[in-house]
Coordinates of C-alpha atoms in Angstrom, one line a residue:
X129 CA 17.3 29.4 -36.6
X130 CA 18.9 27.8 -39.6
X131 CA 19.2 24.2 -39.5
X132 CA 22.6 23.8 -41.6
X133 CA 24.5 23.8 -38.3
X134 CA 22.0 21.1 -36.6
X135 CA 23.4 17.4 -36.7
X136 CA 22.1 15.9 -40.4
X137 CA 20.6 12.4 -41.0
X138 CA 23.1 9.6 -42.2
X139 CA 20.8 9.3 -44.8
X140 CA 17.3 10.2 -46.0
X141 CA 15.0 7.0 -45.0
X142 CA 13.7 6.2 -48.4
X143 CA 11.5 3.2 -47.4
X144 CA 9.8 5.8 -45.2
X145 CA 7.2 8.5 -45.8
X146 CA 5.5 12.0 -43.4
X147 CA 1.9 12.2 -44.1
X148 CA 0.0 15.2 -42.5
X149 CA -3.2 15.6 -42.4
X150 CA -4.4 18.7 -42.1
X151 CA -8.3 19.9 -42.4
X152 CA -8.0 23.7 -42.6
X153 CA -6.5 24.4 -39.3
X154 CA -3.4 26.5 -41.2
X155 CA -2.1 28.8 -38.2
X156 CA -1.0 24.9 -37.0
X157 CA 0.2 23.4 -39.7
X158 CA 2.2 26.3 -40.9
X159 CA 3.6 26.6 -37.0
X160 CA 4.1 22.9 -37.4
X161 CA 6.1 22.8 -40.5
X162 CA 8.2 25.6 -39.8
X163 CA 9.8 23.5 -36.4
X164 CA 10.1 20.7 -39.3
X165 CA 11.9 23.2 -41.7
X166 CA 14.2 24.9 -39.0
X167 CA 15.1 21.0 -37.7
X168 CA 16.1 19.8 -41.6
X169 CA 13.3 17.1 -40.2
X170 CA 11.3 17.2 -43.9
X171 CA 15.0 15.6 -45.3
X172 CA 14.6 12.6 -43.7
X173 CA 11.8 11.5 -45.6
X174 CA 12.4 9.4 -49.1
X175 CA 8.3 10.5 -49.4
X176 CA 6.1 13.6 -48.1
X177 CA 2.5 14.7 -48.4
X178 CA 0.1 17.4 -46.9
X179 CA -3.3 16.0 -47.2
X180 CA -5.7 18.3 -47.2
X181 CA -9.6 17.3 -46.8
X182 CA -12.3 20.1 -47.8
X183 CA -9.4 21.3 -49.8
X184 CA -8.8 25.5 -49.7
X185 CA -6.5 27.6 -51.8
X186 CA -4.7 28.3 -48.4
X187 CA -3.8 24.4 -47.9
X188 CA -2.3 24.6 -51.2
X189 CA -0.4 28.2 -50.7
X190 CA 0.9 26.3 -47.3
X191 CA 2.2 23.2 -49.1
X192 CA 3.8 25.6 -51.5
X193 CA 5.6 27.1 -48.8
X194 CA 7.4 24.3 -47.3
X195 CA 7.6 22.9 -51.1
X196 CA 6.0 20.0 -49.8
X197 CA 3.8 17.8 -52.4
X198 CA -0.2 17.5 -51.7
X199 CA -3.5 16.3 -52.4
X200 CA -6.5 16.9 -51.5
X201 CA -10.4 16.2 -51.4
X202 CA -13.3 18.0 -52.2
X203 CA -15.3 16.8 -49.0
X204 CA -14.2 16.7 -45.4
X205 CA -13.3 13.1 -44.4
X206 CA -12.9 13.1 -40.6
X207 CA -10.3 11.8 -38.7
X208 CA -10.8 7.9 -40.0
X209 CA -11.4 8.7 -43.5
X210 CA -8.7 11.5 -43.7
X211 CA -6.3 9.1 -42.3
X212 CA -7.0 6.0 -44.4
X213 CA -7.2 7.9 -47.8
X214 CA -3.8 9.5 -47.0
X215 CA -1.8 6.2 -46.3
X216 CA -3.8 5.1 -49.8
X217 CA -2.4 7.9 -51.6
X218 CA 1.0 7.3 -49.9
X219 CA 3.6 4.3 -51.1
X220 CA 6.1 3.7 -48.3
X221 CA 6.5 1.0 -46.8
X222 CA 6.2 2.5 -43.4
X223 CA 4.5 5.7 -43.0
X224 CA 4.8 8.7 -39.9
X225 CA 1.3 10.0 -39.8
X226 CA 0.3 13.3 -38.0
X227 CA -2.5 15.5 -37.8
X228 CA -1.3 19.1 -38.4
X229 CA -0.6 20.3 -34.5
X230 CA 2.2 18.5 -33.3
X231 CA 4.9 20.2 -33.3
X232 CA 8.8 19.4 -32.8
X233 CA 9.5 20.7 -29.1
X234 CA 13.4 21.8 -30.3
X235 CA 14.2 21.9 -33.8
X236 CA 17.7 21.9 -32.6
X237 CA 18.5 18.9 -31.5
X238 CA 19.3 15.2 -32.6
X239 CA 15.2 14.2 -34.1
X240 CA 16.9 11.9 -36.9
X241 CA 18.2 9.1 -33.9
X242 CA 14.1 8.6 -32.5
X243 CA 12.8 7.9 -36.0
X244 CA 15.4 5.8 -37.3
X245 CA 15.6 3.7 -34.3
X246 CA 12.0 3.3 -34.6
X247 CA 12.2 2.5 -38.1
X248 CA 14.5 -0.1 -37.3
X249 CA 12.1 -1.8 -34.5
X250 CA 9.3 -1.9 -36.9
X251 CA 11.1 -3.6 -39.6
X252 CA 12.7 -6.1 -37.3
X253 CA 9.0 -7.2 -35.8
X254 CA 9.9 -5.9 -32.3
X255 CA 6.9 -3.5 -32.3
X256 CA 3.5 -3.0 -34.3
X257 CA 3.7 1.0 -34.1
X258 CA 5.5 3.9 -32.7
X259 CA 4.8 7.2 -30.6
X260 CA 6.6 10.4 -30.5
X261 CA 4.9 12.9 -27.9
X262 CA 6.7 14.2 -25.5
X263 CA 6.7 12.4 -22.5
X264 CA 7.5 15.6 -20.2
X265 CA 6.1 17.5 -22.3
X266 CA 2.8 16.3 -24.2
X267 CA 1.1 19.5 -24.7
X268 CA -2.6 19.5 -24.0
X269 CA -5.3 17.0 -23.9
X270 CA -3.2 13.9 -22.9
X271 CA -5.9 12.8 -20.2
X272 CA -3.2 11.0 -17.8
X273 CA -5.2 12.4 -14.7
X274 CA -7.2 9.0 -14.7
X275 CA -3.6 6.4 -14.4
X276 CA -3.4 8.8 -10.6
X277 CA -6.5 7.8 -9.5
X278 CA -5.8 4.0 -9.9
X279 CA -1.6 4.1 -10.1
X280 CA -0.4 7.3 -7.6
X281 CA 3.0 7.8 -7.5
X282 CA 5.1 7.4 -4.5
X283 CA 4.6 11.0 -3.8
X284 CA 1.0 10.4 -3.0
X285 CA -0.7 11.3 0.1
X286 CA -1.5 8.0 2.1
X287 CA -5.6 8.6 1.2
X288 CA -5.3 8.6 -2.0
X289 CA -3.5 6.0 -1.8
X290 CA -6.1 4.0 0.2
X291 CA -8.3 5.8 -2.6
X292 CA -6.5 3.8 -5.6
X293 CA -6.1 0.5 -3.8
X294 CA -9.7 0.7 -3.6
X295 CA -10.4 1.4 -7.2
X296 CA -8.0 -1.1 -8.2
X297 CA -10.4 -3.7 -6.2
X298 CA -13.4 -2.7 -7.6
X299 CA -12.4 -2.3 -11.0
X300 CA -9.1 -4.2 -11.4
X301 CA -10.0 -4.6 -15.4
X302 CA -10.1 -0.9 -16.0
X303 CA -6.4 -1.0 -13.5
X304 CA -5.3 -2.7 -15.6
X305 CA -6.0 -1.0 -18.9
X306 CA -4.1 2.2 -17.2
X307 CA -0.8 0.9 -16.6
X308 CA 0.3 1.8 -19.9
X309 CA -0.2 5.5 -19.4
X310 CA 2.2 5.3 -16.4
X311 CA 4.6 6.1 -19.1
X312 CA 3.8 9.8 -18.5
X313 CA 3.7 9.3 -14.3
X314 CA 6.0 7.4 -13.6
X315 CA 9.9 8.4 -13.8
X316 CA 10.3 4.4 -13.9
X317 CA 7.5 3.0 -15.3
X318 CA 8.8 -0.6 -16.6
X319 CA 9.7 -1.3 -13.3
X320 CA 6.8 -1.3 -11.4
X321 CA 4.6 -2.8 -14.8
X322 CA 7.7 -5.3 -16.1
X323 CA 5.3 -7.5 -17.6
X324 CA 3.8 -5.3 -19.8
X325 CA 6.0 -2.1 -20.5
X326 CA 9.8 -3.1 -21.2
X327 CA 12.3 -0.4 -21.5
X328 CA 14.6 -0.7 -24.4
X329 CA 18.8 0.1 -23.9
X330 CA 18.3 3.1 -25.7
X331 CA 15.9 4.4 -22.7
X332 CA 12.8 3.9 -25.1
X333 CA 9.7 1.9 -24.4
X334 CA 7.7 -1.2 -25.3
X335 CA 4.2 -0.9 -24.2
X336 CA 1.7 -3.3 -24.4
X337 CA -1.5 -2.9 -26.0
X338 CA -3.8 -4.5 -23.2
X339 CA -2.7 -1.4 -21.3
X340 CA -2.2 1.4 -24.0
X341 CA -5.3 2.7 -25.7
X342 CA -4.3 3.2 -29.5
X343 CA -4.2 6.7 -30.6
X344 CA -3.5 9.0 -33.7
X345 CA -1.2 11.3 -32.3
X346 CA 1.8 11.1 -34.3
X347 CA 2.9 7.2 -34.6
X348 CA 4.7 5.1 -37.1
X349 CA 3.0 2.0 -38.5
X350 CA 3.6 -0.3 -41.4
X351 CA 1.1 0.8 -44.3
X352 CA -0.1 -2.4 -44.9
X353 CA -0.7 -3.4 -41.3
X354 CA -2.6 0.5 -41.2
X355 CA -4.6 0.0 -44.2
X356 CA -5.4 -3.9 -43.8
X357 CA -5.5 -4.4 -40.3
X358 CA -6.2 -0.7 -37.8
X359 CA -8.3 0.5 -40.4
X360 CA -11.0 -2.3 -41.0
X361 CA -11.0 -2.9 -37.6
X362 CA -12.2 0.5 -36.6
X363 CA -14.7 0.8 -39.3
X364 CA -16.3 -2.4 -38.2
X365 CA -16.9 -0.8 -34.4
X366 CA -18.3 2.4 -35.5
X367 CA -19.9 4.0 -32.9
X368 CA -20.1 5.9 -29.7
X369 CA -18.2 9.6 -29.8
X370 CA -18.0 11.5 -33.6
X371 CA -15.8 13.9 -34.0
X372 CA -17.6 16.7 -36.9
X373 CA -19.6 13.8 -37.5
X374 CA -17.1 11.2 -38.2
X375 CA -15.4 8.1 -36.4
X376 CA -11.7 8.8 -35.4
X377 CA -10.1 5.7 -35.1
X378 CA -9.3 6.2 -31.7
X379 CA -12.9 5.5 -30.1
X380 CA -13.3 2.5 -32.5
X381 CA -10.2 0.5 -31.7
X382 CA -10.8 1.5 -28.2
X383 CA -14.3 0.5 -27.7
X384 CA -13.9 -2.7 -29.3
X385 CA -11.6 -5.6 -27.8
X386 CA -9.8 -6.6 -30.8
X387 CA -6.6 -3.7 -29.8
X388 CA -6.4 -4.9 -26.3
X389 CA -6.8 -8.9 -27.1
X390 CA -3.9 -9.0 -29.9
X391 CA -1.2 -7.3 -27.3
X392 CA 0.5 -5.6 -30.0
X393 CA 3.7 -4.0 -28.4
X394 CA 4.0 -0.2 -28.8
X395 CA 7.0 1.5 -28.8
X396 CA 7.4 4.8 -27.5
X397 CA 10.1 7.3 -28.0
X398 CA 11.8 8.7 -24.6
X399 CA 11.4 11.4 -24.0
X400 CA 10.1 11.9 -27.5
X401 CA 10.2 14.5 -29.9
X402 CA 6.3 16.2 -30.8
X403 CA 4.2 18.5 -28.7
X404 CA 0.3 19.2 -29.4
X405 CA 0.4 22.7 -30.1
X406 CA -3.4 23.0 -31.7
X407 CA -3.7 27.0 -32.6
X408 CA -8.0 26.5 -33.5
X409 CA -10.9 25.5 -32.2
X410 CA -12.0 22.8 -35.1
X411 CA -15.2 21.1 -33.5
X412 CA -13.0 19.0 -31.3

């Protein structure tokens, strides 16, 4: 559908820029840009790139196609390395970062509001970093199975209930750490976590970091915080799962206890705007 009859950004958010990174993978990112393109969502951005690791004449053909600027590598980088040298090659102050499968769930409705009300968090030091996945509707691989076997809902059966308290007992640390992702279990999460998830008055959240494992699917971050602070971080705990080969980000900061310890607050967008929508098999 069009998008000249959707609602239109105020403005374009110049201080802000959409990096995508994309290794190969083009059946998503082309699905992915083309919900950006119907949605106007590529206006709002006063800076864009496709970054393309192992870079192919197809990445390039796809760039040209949503006349989006690129670069490129030679070499695959991983997750990590892709990640870091595409907030390097970026100059925004605050940066939207996505690997190339999350799409927007409905191009046709108000995505501008989410980003510039994150935008507006950041800047005024009431969060560290934003996400955007769909709360009701993550797509796959979200992994919120193991917050039910410590939190239940109210809905539960009384065993596993019994079954949880239990758990929580015998490993109230690890109870603790899955609060966070009561976000996607709870219809009310803040209020039975108020200490560490906080519900904003426009209905979003502010999640704590003790209970919210940092991951690299879609989020908003300060570029110098990224580059100085996530990303020296995780390459100092290297280690444990590779993905291709290569460190991720996600099982660095989440192995070590430097993400939990600081209690960053992370703000997430409900009921969000992005869906994982991977369309290959790429080794992970």
């Amino acid at each position: 559908m069009p998008h000249h009859n959707l609602p239109r950004p105020q403005k374009t958010l110049e201080n802000l820029g959409l990096g995508i990174l994309s290794w190969r993978g083009y059946d998503s990112v082309r699905t992915t840009l083309k919900t950006y393109q119907d949605a106007g969502f590529l206006d709002y951005f006063g800076e864009k790139l496709l970054f393309l690791p192992e870079i192919e004449d197809e990445g390039i053909r796809v760039a040209a196609e949503f006349a989006i600027p690129y670069k490129g590598t030679a070499k695959n980088l991983g997750i990590l390395g892709g990640f870091k040298a595409m907030a390097e090659n970026m100059t925004s102050e605050y940066l939207l970062l996505a690997e190339n499968d999350f799409k927007l769930c409905d191009p046709n409705i108000d995505n501008f509001s989410p980003i510039a009300r994150a935008l507006e968090s950041l800047q005024s030091g009431q969060s560290n970093v934003w996400r955007f996945r769909h709360l009701q509707n993550p797509g796959p691989q979200l992994f919120s199975d193991k917050t039910l076997q410590y939190w239940p809902t109210d809905a539960a059966p009384p065993f596993a209930k019994i079954k949880a308290g239990m758990k929580r007992i015998l490993r109230p640390e690890k109870a603790h750490r899955m609060k966070g992702m009561s976000i996607y279990t709870e219809a009310h999460p803040s209020d039975k976590f108020p200490n560490v998830i906080k519900q904003l008055p426009s209905g979003d959240y502010l999640v704590r970091s003790d209970v919210l494992n940092w991951a690299n699917n879609l989020f908003m971050i300060k570029r110098d915080f990224f580059l100085n602070a996530v990303i020296p971080m995780a390459e100092q705990n290297i280690g444990g799962r590779l993905i291709n080969g290569f460190p991720t980000i996600e099982t660095e900061l989440n192995r070590s206890p430097w993400w939990r310890d600081q209690k960053f607050w992370i703000g997430v967008s409900n009921p969000g705007i992005f869906t994982h929508n991977r369309m290959e098999y790429r080794g992970y």
